[in-house]
Short mmCIF file of C-alpha atoms in Angstrom, two decimals:
data_model
loop_
_atom_site.label_atom_id
_atom_site.label_comp_id
_atom_site.label_asym_id
_atom_site.label_seq_id
_atom_site.Cartn_x
_atom_site.Cartn_y
_atom_site.Cartn_z
CA UNK A 1 76.67 88.43 142.25
CA UNK A 2 79.34 90.73 143.52
CA UNK A 3 81.40 92.95 141.26
CA UNK A 4 85.03 92.11 140.60
CA UNK A 5 87.65 93.51 142.95
CA UNK A 6 90.91 93.05 141.01
CA UNK A 7 92.37 94.86 138.07
CA UNK A 8 93.37 92.60 135.16
CA UNK A 9 95.69 93.18 132.22
CA UNK A 10 95.87 90.41 129.67
CA UNK A 11 97.76 89.28 126.59
CA UNK A 12 95.71 87.29 124.10
CA UNK A 13 97.27 85.32 121.25
CA UNK A 14 95.31 83.76 118.43
CA UNK A 15 96.22 82.60 114.95
CA UNK A 16 94.68 82.10 111.55
CA UNK A 17 95.50 79.48 108.94
CA UNK A 18 94.46 80.15 105.34
CA UNK A 19 91.69 82.53 106.24
CA UNK A 20 90.70 86.14 106.57
CA UNK A 21 90.46 87.06 110.25
CA UNK A 22 89.09 90.59 109.66
CA UNK A 23 88.37 92.10 106.27
CA UNK A 24 89.05 95.75 105.46
CA UNK A 25 85.99 97.45 103.93
CA UNK A 26 88.30 100.06 102.42
CA UNK A 27 90.27 97.48 100.48
CA UNK A 28 87.59 95.22 99.04
CA UNK A 29 87.54 93.05 102.14
CA UNK A 30 91.21 92.11 101.95
CA UNK A 31 92.65 91.22 105.36
CA UNK A 32 93.54 94.36 107.27
CA UNK A 33 97.22 95.22 107.05
CA UNK A 34 99.13 98.03 108.67
CA UNK A 35 100.62 99.83 105.66
CA UNK A 36 103.74 100.85 107.59
CA UNK A 37 104.79 97.44 108.83
CA UNK A 38 102.75 95.00 106.70
CA UNK A 39 101.56 93.37 109.90
CA UNK A 40 98.01 92.07 109.97
CA UNK A 41 95.40 93.83 112.10
CA UNK A 42 92.20 92.70 113.78
CA UNK A 43 90.13 95.51 115.26
CA UNK A 44 88.93 95.58 118.84
CA UNK A 45 85.29 95.64 117.72
CA UNK A 46 85.81 92.49 115.66
CA UNK A 47 86.92 90.61 118.78
CA UNK A 48 84.09 92.08 120.87
CA UNK A 49 81.57 90.92 118.27
CA UNK A 50 82.82 87.35 118.69
CA UNK A 51 82.62 87.59 122.47
CA UNK A 52 79.02 88.77 122.19
CA UNK A 53 78.16 85.97 119.79
CA UNK A 54 79.71 83.38 122.08
CA UNK A 55 77.84 84.64 125.12
CA UNK A 56 74.59 84.69 123.16
CA UNK A 57 75.27 81.09 122.18
CA UNK A 58 76.39 79.85 125.57
CA UNK A 59 73.80 81.64 127.66
CA UNK A 60 70.90 81.75 125.26
CA UNK A 61 68.11 83.42 127.13
CA UNK A 62 69.47 83.06 130.66
CA UNK A 63 68.18 86.10 132.56
CA UNK A 64 70.91 88.67 133.00
CA UNK A 65 72.94 87.43 130.04
CA UNK A 66 71.07 88.94 127.14
CA UNK A 67 73.09 90.59 124.41
CA UNK A 68 71.91 94.05 123.43
CA UNK A 69 73.92 94.43 120.24
CA UNK A 70 72.51 91.35 118.55
CA UNK A 71 73.89 90.10 115.29
CA UNK A 72 71.01 88.26 113.75
CA UNK A 73 67.50 89.45 113.40
CA UNK A 74 65.47 88.11 116.25
CA UNK A 75 62.00 86.85 115.51
CA UNK A 76 59.84 88.74 117.90
CA UNK A 77 56.34 88.17 118.84
CA UNK A 78 55.71 91.80 118.26
CA UNK A 79 55.07 93.29 121.58
CA UNK A 80 53.02 96.34 120.93
CA UNK A 81 51.54 96.52 124.37
CA UNK A 82 54.61 98.14 125.83
CA UNK A 83 54.59 100.73 123.11
CA UNK A 84 50.94 101.56 123.36
CA UNK A 85 51.29 101.82 127.09
CA UNK A 86 53.85 104.53 126.46
CA UNK A 87 51.91 106.03 123.61
CA UNK A 88 54.96 105.91 121.36
CA UNK A 89 55.01 104.91 117.77
CA UNK A 90 57.48 102.05 117.25
CA UNK A 91 59.25 103.82 114.41
CA UNK A 92 60.18 106.77 116.60
CA UNK A 93 63.69 106.89 117.98
CA UNK A 94 64.82 108.27 121.35
CA UNK A 95 62.19 110.72 122.43
CA UNK A 96 64.28 113.62 123.74
CA UNK A 97 61.35 115.59 125.04
CA UNK A 98 60.87 113.20 127.93
CA UNK A 99 64.30 112.88 129.40
CA UNK A 100 64.78 111.80 132.94
CA UNK A 101 65.81 115.15 134.39
CA UNK A 102 66.25 113.38 137.61
CA UNK A 103 69.68 111.81 137.88
CA UNK A 104 68.37 109.03 140.08
CA UNK A 105 65.90 108.02 137.41
CA UNK A 106 68.55 108.03 134.73
CA UNK A 107 70.73 105.88 136.92
CA UNK A 108 67.93 103.44 137.59
CA UNK A 109 67.50 102.90 133.87
CA UNK A 110 71.21 102.39 133.40
CA UNK A 111 71.38 99.95 136.29
CA UNK A 112 68.51 97.94 134.90
CA UNK A 113 70.23 97.74 131.50
CA UNK A 114 73.46 96.60 133.15
CA UNK A 115 71.65 93.92 135.14
CA UNK A 116 69.98 92.46 132.07
CA UNK A 117 72.57 92.71 129.32
CA UNK A 118 75.99 91.09 129.50
CA UNK A 119 77.52 93.20 126.75
CA UNK A 120 76.51 96.44 128.46
CA UNK A 121 78.00 95.25 131.77
CA UNK A 122 81.22 94.23 130.05
CA UNK A 123 81.81 96.81 127.33
CA UNK A 124 79.49 99.66 128.26
CA UNK A 125 76.99 101.38 126.00
CA UNK A 126 75.83 104.76 124.91
CA UNK A 127 72.35 105.51 126.17
CA UNK A 128 70.30 108.57 125.56
CA UNK A 129 69.71 109.18 129.21
CA UNK A 130 70.72 112.81 129.04
CA UNK A 131 71.43 115.46 126.47
CA UNK A 132 75.03 114.55 125.92
CA UNK A 133 74.20 110.86 125.53
CA UNK A 134 74.87 109.43 128.95
CA UNK A 135 77.41 106.70 128.59
CA UNK A 136 78.11 103.60 130.56
CA UNK A 137 81.77 102.78 130.41
CA UNK A 138 82.34 99.09 130.73
CA UNK A 139 85.34 97.71 132.60
CA UNK A 140 86.71 95.76 129.62
CA UNK A 141 88.88 97.55 127.11
CA UNK A 142 90.47 95.75 124.16
CA UNK A 143 93.10 97.05 121.78
CA UNK A 144 93.74 96.22 118.14
CA UNK A 145 95.33 92.81 117.64
CA UNK A 146 98.47 92.91 115.53
CA UNK A 147 100.31 90.02 113.92
CA UNK A 148 103.82 89.29 115.20
CA UNK A 149 105.30 89.15 111.72
CA UNK A 150 104.31 90.82 108.47
CA UNK A 151 101.54 88.92 106.69
CA UNK A 152 101.22 88.65 102.93
CA UNK A 153 97.57 88.25 102.03
CA UNK A 154 96.89 86.15 98.93
CA UNK A 155 94.08 86.69 96.50
CA UNK A 156 92.68 83.32 95.51
CA UNK A 157 90.45 83.16 92.46
CA UNK A 158 87.75 80.56 92.60
CA UNK A 159 85.19 79.34 90.10
CA UNK A 160 81.59 78.42 90.53
CA UNK A 161 80.12 75.88 88.16
CA UNK A 162 76.73 77.52 88.10
CA UNK A 163 75.39 80.95 87.27
CA UNK A 164 72.94 83.30 88.93
CA UNK A 165 71.05 84.73 85.98
CA UNK A 166 69.41 82.87 83.14
CA UNK A 167 70.94 85.24 80.59
CA UNK A 168 74.38 83.95 81.60
CA UNK A 169 73.40 80.34 81.01
CA UNK A 170 75.87 79.91 78.14
CA UNK A 171 78.76 81.07 80.32
CA UNK A 172 78.54 77.92 82.41
CA UNK A 173 80.64 79.23 85.23
CA UNK A 174 81.42 82.39 87.18
CA UNK A 175 84.57 83.54 88.93
CA UNK A 176 85.00 84.86 92.39
CA UNK A 177 87.74 85.91 94.78
CA UNK A 178 88.82 85.00 98.27
CA UNK A 179 91.45 86.76 100.28
CA UNK A 180 93.43 84.74 102.76
CA UNK A 181 96.32 85.12 105.14
CA UNK A 182 98.36 81.89 104.81
CA UNK A 183 99.36 82.14 108.46
CA UNK A 184 99.34 84.85 111.08
CA UNK A 185 99.80 84.84 114.83
CA UNK A 186 98.04 87.86 116.33
CA UNK A 187 98.56 89.48 119.70
CA UNK A 188 96.00 91.66 121.43
CA UNK A 189 96.18 93.41 124.77
CA UNK A 190 93.22 93.92 127.04
CA UNK A 191 92.46 95.69 130.28
CA UNK A 192 89.77 95.21 132.89
CA UNK A 193 89.35 98.19 135.22
CA UNK A 194 87.69 96.88 138.36
CA UNK A 195 86.57 100.32 139.45
CA UNK A 196 84.31 100.58 136.42
CA UNK A 197 82.67 97.38 137.64
CA UNK A 198 82.48 97.98 141.40
CA UNK A 199 82.29 101.74 141.79
CA UNK A 200 79.14 102.71 143.65
CA UNK A 201 78.18 105.37 141.14
CA UNK A 202 79.83 104.39 137.89
CA UNK A 203 80.13 100.63 138.22
CA UNK A 204 78.31 98.29 135.88
CA UNK A 205 78.32 95.41 138.35
CA UNK A 206 80.48 93.20 136.12
CA UNK A 207 80.91 90.17 138.38
CA UNK A 208 83.27 87.25 138.98
CA UNK A 209 80.83 85.02 137.12
CA UNK A 210 80.85 87.44 134.17
CA UNK A 211 84.63 87.44 134.25
CA UNK A 212 84.95 83.67 134.01
CA UNK A 213 82.43 83.71 131.18
CA UNK A 214 84.54 86.33 129.41
CA UNK A 215 87.71 84.21 129.75
CA UNK A 216 85.76 81.24 128.45
CA UNK A 217 84.56 83.31 125.50
CA UNK A 218 88.12 84.26 124.56
CA UNK A 219 89.08 80.60 124.70
CA UNK A 220 86.20 79.15 122.74
CA UNK A 221 84.74 81.90 120.57
CA UNK A 222 86.60 80.98 117.38
CA UNK A 223 85.23 77.44 117.61
CA UNK A 224 81.76 78.83 117.05
CA UNK A 225 82.68 81.33 114.39
CA UNK A 226 83.55 79.00 111.55
CA UNK A 227 82.85 80.21 108.06
CA UNK A 228 84.16 79.95 104.53
CA UNK A 229 86.02 83.23 104.92
CA UNK A 230 87.64 82.65 108.29
CA UNK A 231 89.77 79.61 107.58
CA UNK A 232 91.04 78.07 110.78
CA UNK A 233 91.23 80.45 113.69
CA UNK A 234 92.39 79.27 117.08
CA UNK A 235 92.88 80.92 120.44
CA UNK A 236 96.45 80.03 121.42
CA UNK A 237 97.35 81.70 124.68
CA UNK A 238 95.66 83.89 127.25
CA UNK A 239 98.02 85.20 129.87
CA UNK A 240 96.28 87.23 132.54
CA UNK A 241 97.93 89.42 135.14
CA UNK A 242 95.73 89.73 138.19
CA UNK A 243 96.43 92.66 140.48
CA UNK A 244 95.82 92.49 144.19
CA UNK A 245 94.18 95.92 144.29
CA UNK A 246 91.43 97.22 142.06
CA UNK A 247 93.61 100.13 140.98
CA UNK A 248 96.47 97.82 140.10
CA UNK A 249 99.91 97.11 141.53
CA UNK A 250 102.18 97.56 138.52
CA UNK A 251 102.24 99.36 135.17
CA UNK A 252 100.57 97.28 132.47
CA UNK A 253 103.33 97.98 129.96
CA UNK A 254 105.90 96.44 132.28
CA UNK A 255 103.79 93.31 132.68
CA UNK A 256 103.16 92.95 128.96
CA UNK A 257 106.90 93.10 128.29
CA UNK A 258 107.23 89.83 130.19
CA UNK A 259 105.27 87.96 127.55
CA UNK A 260 107.71 87.42 124.72
CA UNK A 261 106.74 85.85 121.45
CA UNK A 262 109.66 84.96 119.21
CA UNK A 263 110.44 82.54 116.42
CA UNK A 264 111.02 79.04 117.71
CA UNK A 265 114.62 77.84 117.50
CA UNK A 266 115.26 76.06 114.22
CA UNK A 267 112.29 77.52 112.39
CA UNK A 268 113.11 79.74 109.47
CA UNK A 269 111.35 81.05 106.39
CA UNK A 270 107.85 82.46 106.60
CA UNK A 271 105.96 81.21 109.67
CA UNK A 272 103.24 78.73 108.79
CA UNK A 273 102.12 77.27 112.10
CA UNK A 274 102.00 78.03 115.79
CA UNK A 275 104.96 75.71 116.35
CA UNK A 276 107.11 78.23 114.43
CA UNK A 277 106.75 80.49 117.46
CA UNK A 278 107.85 80.23 121.06
CA UNK A 279 105.87 82.06 123.74
CA UNK A 280 107.72 82.71 126.97
CA UNK A 281 106.59 84.32 130.18
CA UNK A 282 109.47 85.98 132.00
CA UNK A 283 110.27 83.89 135.06
CA UNK A 284 111.57 86.80 137.13
CA UNK A 285 109.49 87.41 140.26
CA UNK A 286 106.41 89.44 139.48
CA UNK A 287 105.86 92.79 141.20
CA UNK A 288 104.32 92.47 144.65
CA UNK A 289 100.60 91.91 144.44
CA UNK A 290 100.53 90.66 140.85
CA UNK A 291 99.70 87.09 139.85
CA UNK A 292 100.10 85.64 136.38
CA UNK A 293 97.41 83.21 135.25
CA UNK A 294 97.78 81.10 132.16
CA UNK A 295 94.20 80.50 131.09
CA UNK A 296 94.69 78.90 127.68
CA UNK B 1 109.89 123.06 137.61
CA UNK B 2 108.76 126.42 136.31
CA UNK B 3 107.11 129.24 138.19
CA UNK B 4 103.63 128.32 137.05
CA UNK B 5 103.83 124.79 138.38
CA UNK B 6 104.74 124.83 142.04
CA UNK B 7 105.23 121.58 143.89
CA UNK B 8 101.77 120.51 142.94
CA UNK B 9 102.66 119.74 139.36
CA UNK B 10 102.54 116.34 137.71
CA UNK B 11 104.61 115.30 134.71
CA UNK B 12 103.31 112.26 132.91
CA UNK B 13 104.81 110.44 129.95
CA UNK B 14 102.08 108.76 127.87
CA UNK B 15 102.50 106.74 124.72
CA UNK B 16 100.72 104.27 122.47
CA UNK B 17 100.52 102.63 119.05
CA UNK B 18 97.60 104.68 117.80
CA UNK B 19 95.51 107.65 118.87
CA UNK B 20 92.42 109.49 117.68
CA UNK B 21 91.72 112.96 119.07
CA UNK B 22 88.67 113.55 116.94
CA UNK B 23 88.09 116.95 115.38
CA UNK B 24 84.56 118.00 116.29
CA UNK B 25 83.90 119.18 112.73
CA UNK B 26 84.81 115.73 111.41
CA UNK B 27 83.08 113.37 113.76
CA UNK B 28 81.30 111.04 111.39
CA UNK B 29 84.30 109.93 109.38
CA UNK B 30 86.63 110.69 112.24
CA UNK B 31 89.75 112.70 111.62
CA UNK B 32 92.20 113.17 114.44
CA UNK B 33 93.86 116.43 115.38
CA UNK B 34 97.62 116.45 114.79
CA UNK B 35 98.32 116.32 118.51
CA UNK B 36 96.63 115.49 121.77
CA UNK B 37 94.02 118.04 122.86
CA UNK B 38 94.19 119.54 126.35
CA UNK B 39 90.82 117.96 127.06
CA UNK B 40 92.14 114.49 126.19
CA UNK B 41 95.18 115.14 128.36
CA UNK B 42 92.92 116.06 131.26
CA UNK B 43 90.96 112.84 130.74
CA UNK B 44 94.16 110.80 130.96
CA UNK B 45 95.22 112.45 134.20
CA UNK B 46 91.71 112.01 135.63
CA UNK B 47 91.80 108.30 134.75
CA UNK B 48 94.71 108.02 137.17
CA UNK B 49 93.52 110.25 140.00
CA UNK B 50 90.57 112.57 140.38
CA UNK B 51 88.18 113.67 143.10
CA UNK B 52 85.40 116.25 142.89
CA UNK B 53 87.51 118.43 145.20
CA UNK B 54 90.13 119.06 142.54
CA UNK B 55 90.30 120.09 138.92
CA UNK B 56 93.29 119.38 136.70
CA UNK B 57 94.74 122.19 134.60
CA UNK B 58 96.92 121.22 131.64
CA UNK B 59 99.98 123.48 131.53
CA UNK B 60 101.94 122.02 128.67
CA UNK B 61 101.85 119.16 126.18
CA UNK B 62 105.18 118.01 124.72
CA UNK B 63 105.05 116.10 121.44
CA UNK B 64 107.81 113.48 121.43
CA UNK B 65 107.29 111.77 118.08
CA UNK B 66 106.75 112.88 114.48
CA UNK B 67 103.09 113.36 113.51
CA UNK B 68 101.92 110.48 111.27
CA UNK B 69 98.47 109.37 110.17
CA UNK B 70 96.78 106.14 109.10
CA UNK B 71 93.27 105.30 107.93
CA UNK B 72 91.03 102.57 109.34
CA UNK B 73 87.50 101.71 108.25
CA UNK B 74 85.22 99.83 110.58
CA UNK B 75 81.63 98.70 110.85
CA UNK B 76 79.88 100.75 113.48
CA UNK B 77 76.40 100.87 114.88
CA UNK B 78 74.17 103.73 113.79
CA UNK B 79 72.00 104.42 116.80
CA UNK B 80 72.07 104.89 120.53
CA UNK B 81 69.90 103.20 123.09
CA UNK B 82 66.67 105.14 123.40
CA UNK B 83 65.70 105.76 126.95
CA UNK B 84 62.00 105.54 126.11
CA UNK B 85 62.28 102.01 124.80
CA UNK B 86 64.20 100.95 127.90
CA UNK B 87 61.44 102.37 130.07
CA UNK B 88 58.75 100.50 128.19
CA UNK B 89 60.73 97.27 128.49
CA UNK B 90 61.18 97.85 132.21
CA UNK B 91 57.48 98.38 132.56
CA UNK B 92 56.47 95.34 130.54
CA UNK B 93 59.29 93.19 131.88
CA UNK B 94 60.09 91.93 128.40
CA UNK B 95 63.47 92.10 126.78
CA UNK B 96 62.89 90.68 123.34
CA UNK B 97 61.87 94.04 121.89
CA UNK B 98 64.86 95.69 123.42
CA UNK B 99 67.65 94.87 121.08
CA UNK B 100 69.70 96.50 118.38
CA UNK B 101 70.17 94.33 115.33
CA UNK B 102 73.55 95.50 114.18
CA UNK B 103 73.41 94.09 110.66
CA UNK B 104 70.38 96.27 109.98
CA UNK B 105 71.81 99.35 111.65
CA UNK B 106 75.23 99.48 110.06
CA UNK B 107 77.42 102.42 109.32
CA UNK B 108 80.82 101.92 107.83
CA UNK B 109 83.05 104.70 108.96
CA UNK B 110 86.64 105.49 108.24
CA UNK B 111 88.86 107.01 110.88
CA UNK B 112 92.06 108.88 110.18
CA UNK B 113 94.12 108.20 113.28
CA UNK B 114 97.59 109.02 114.55
CA UNK B 115 100.31 106.39 114.57
CA UNK B 116 102.96 105.72 117.20
CA UNK B 117 102.48 108.68 119.51
CA UNK B 118 104.20 109.80 122.70
CA UNK B 119 103.57 112.90 124.76
CA UNK B 120 104.54 114.47 128.04
CA UNK B 121 101.65 116.06 129.88
CA UNK B 122 102.44 118.73 132.44
CA UNK B 123 99.51 119.43 134.70
CA UNK B 124 98.67 120.82 138.11
CA UNK B 125 95.44 120.82 140.02
CA UNK B 126 93.38 123.52 141.65
CA UNK B 127 90.78 123.38 144.35
CA UNK B 128 87.10 123.41 143.48
CA UNK B 129 84.07 124.44 145.50
CA UNK B 130 83.80 120.85 146.74
CA UNK B 131 87.09 121.16 148.62
CA UNK B 132 86.49 119.77 152.09
CA UNK B 133 88.21 119.71 155.44
CA UNK B 134 89.75 116.32 154.72
CA UNK B 135 91.42 117.58 151.53
CA UNK B 136 94.89 118.97 151.34
CA UNK B 137 97.10 119.76 148.38
CA UNK B 138 99.95 117.50 149.36
CA UNK B 139 97.64 114.52 149.78
CA UNK B 140 96.17 114.82 146.30
CA UNK B 141 99.46 115.35 144.49
CA UNK B 142 101.05 112.49 146.39
CA UNK B 143 98.19 110.21 145.48
CA UNK B 144 98.39 111.14 141.82
CA UNK B 145 102.16 110.69 141.73
CA UNK B 146 102.10 107.45 143.70
CA UNK B 147 99.52 105.97 141.37
CA UNK B 148 101.36 107.12 138.25
CA UNK B 149 104.64 105.76 139.60
CA UNK B 150 103.26 102.31 140.32
CA UNK B 151 101.06 102.09 137.24
CA UNK B 152 97.79 102.32 139.14
CA UNK B 153 94.73 103.80 137.53
CA UNK B 154 91.01 104.08 138.14
CA UNK B 155 90.51 102.97 134.56
CA UNK B 156 92.96 102.35 131.73
CA UNK B 157 93.63 105.80 130.20
CA UNK B 158 93.24 106.04 126.45
CA UNK B 159 94.46 108.18 123.58
CA UNK B 160 91.20 109.71 122.43
CA UNK B 161 89.23 106.47 122.03
CA UNK B 162 89.10 103.44 124.27
CA UNK B 163 90.51 101.02 121.70
CA UNK B 164 93.73 103.05 121.77
CA UNK B 165 94.95 102.31 125.26
CA UNK B 166 97.63 104.55 126.72
CA UNK B 167 100.68 103.44 128.62
CA UNK B 168 101.92 105.94 131.15
CA UNK B 169 104.76 106.59 133.55
CA UNK B 170 105.61 109.33 135.98
CA UNK B 171 108.49 111.61 135.04
CA UNK B 172 110.49 112.57 138.09
CA UNK B 173 113.41 114.27 136.34
CA UNK B 174 113.67 116.04 133.01
CA UNK B 175 111.20 115.00 130.34
CA UNK B 176 112.52 113.31 127.17
CA UNK B 177 113.23 115.77 124.34
CA UNK B 178 110.30 116.95 122.24
CA UNK B 179 110.44 117.04 118.44
CA UNK B 180 112.14 120.14 117.11
CA UNK B 181 109.24 121.29 115.04
CA UNK B 182 107.10 124.42 115.19
CA UNK B 183 103.68 124.57 113.61
CA UNK B 184 100.55 126.59 113.76
CA UNK B 185 97.98 123.90 114.49
CA UNK B 186 95.04 126.22 113.87
CA UNK B 187 91.92 126.26 116.01
CA UNK B 188 91.81 123.35 118.37
CA UNK B 189 89.45 122.16 121.06
CA UNK B 190 90.67 123.32 124.45
CA UNK B 191 88.04 121.61 126.53
CA UNK B 192 84.34 121.29 127.10
CA UNK B 193 83.12 123.86 129.61
CA UNK B 194 80.67 121.93 131.73
CA UNK B 195 79.91 124.90 133.91
CA UNK B 196 78.32 126.50 130.85
CA UNK B 197 76.21 123.52 129.82
CA UNK B 198 78.87 121.50 128.00
CA UNK B 199 80.05 124.25 125.67
CA UNK B 200 83.13 123.51 123.60
CA UNK B 201 85.92 126.05 123.96
CA UNK B 202 88.62 126.49 121.33
CA UNK B 203 92.04 128.07 121.24
CA UNK B 204 94.68 128.90 118.69
CA UNK B 205 97.16 126.06 119.14
CA UNK B 206 100.80 126.83 118.45
CA UNK B 207 103.43 124.14 118.71
CA UNK B 208 106.78 125.73 119.45
CA UNK B 209 109.71 123.29 119.37
CA UNK B 210 107.31 120.45 120.01
CA UNK B 211 105.61 122.08 123.00
CA UNK B 212 102.05 123.42 123.20
CA UNK B 213 100.98 125.70 126.05
CA UNK B 214 97.21 125.84 126.19
CA UNK B 215 95.56 128.83 127.87
CA UNK B 216 93.28 128.38 130.86
CA UNK B 217 89.62 127.78 130.20
CA UNK B 218 88.64 131.19 131.53
CA UNK B 219 91.42 132.96 129.62
CA UNK B 220 90.50 135.52 126.99
CA UNK B 221 92.52 133.52 124.46
CA UNK B 222 89.97 130.73 124.76
CA UNK B 223 87.22 131.27 122.19
CA UNK B 224 83.67 130.17 122.74
#
């Protein structure tokens, strides 16, 4: 597996119908909204979580594709041998007294982590390999996704025809709330810095195979993330700009400007489906050394 | 061009939707400084071009947009990867112990971040002890300018945290006007002095008509 050799900048569009794409813990789990513009937000870490979950699902226990930041508790056959070998109590966190002073050792550990865990290769990780928490920076960087138009979250009250506690038996039913966004088309930008994958010293070894898995994850991850809260979420477009060189051939901002999302002709009123929008990629010749790929 | 920046100066316009230059005294529930720190500015320039032979010095930071804040709360993970547990997994060749279950290691943290920011960074570089025969000043400044002009970067620069990506362009003429506001920004992180074992160094930041001139790291105005 060889590390990637091109820089990528991508525009990712996804939408939600009658669901909550990303709740705000500060606002009782209402969909996140930018108070200035009333546009909906989905954080970068929310999207990364879904990528991790998809890879865990698609690759299961394939060597090299483990996910370090796991979501569900994993039933272990408790493996105490490794601990006893080290003479460490399992409840003890990062033992700072035995740091690899030797840079080569620290790097070996990091390399081994990168080889085994997809999410560390892709997104990086903070490891306690030296006093200021040696970090692996992954090549993939995602920004907050923002809806194209203001969203107006609704609070839907629902009833349940059963109760939890016996003392409430005479009440017969309980009430609950759901927050939904009737419709929102969200746009996120992402960057893949090839040097953080292929650099001899800093690279994580993020490979071509990893890259195609990542594109696949963006395309399919919502299909495996169904839940009562989410409503219908769908990946709509993934437009990738591939640069000839690993440092890039054009400013990302200039490339992103070419992807225009506007209201479709003839649609008015609040947007309620993807067909209310028109996505256009500027036809003008791209800068030398840049290719546009339409992956969804 | 001023006297302090000869022909080896770089002027970079950087901007983005959000930014978080975290105050070290408020790291858990992050609160951003009002403006970009010199150390963040150096990181942005280094993301475009850096070699061990040079070190970037930030001369000036121009603030181009009014200072506005917003709050975001996110689920974050509480712990780092312990090196000892990685070693034991390497030794035993088993990965199933080596995992962080995020639902059981949750921390919800709020961040107070800046909205809609734009800055001009003025910087120049100096030689370090690793300066070799193949290095020359013109080569490095040309490389940095060429990359900034064509949008090339070693890694995507960011505004304090990686989720807040920075767009950048080279300024070849006069920079856009800064905000006409003067403020005493109080004590602010100047940079981390890695020659002294990663010691943070602070300075008294004054914004005069939207421009901050940080002292040099070894200057007496920098407080350790």
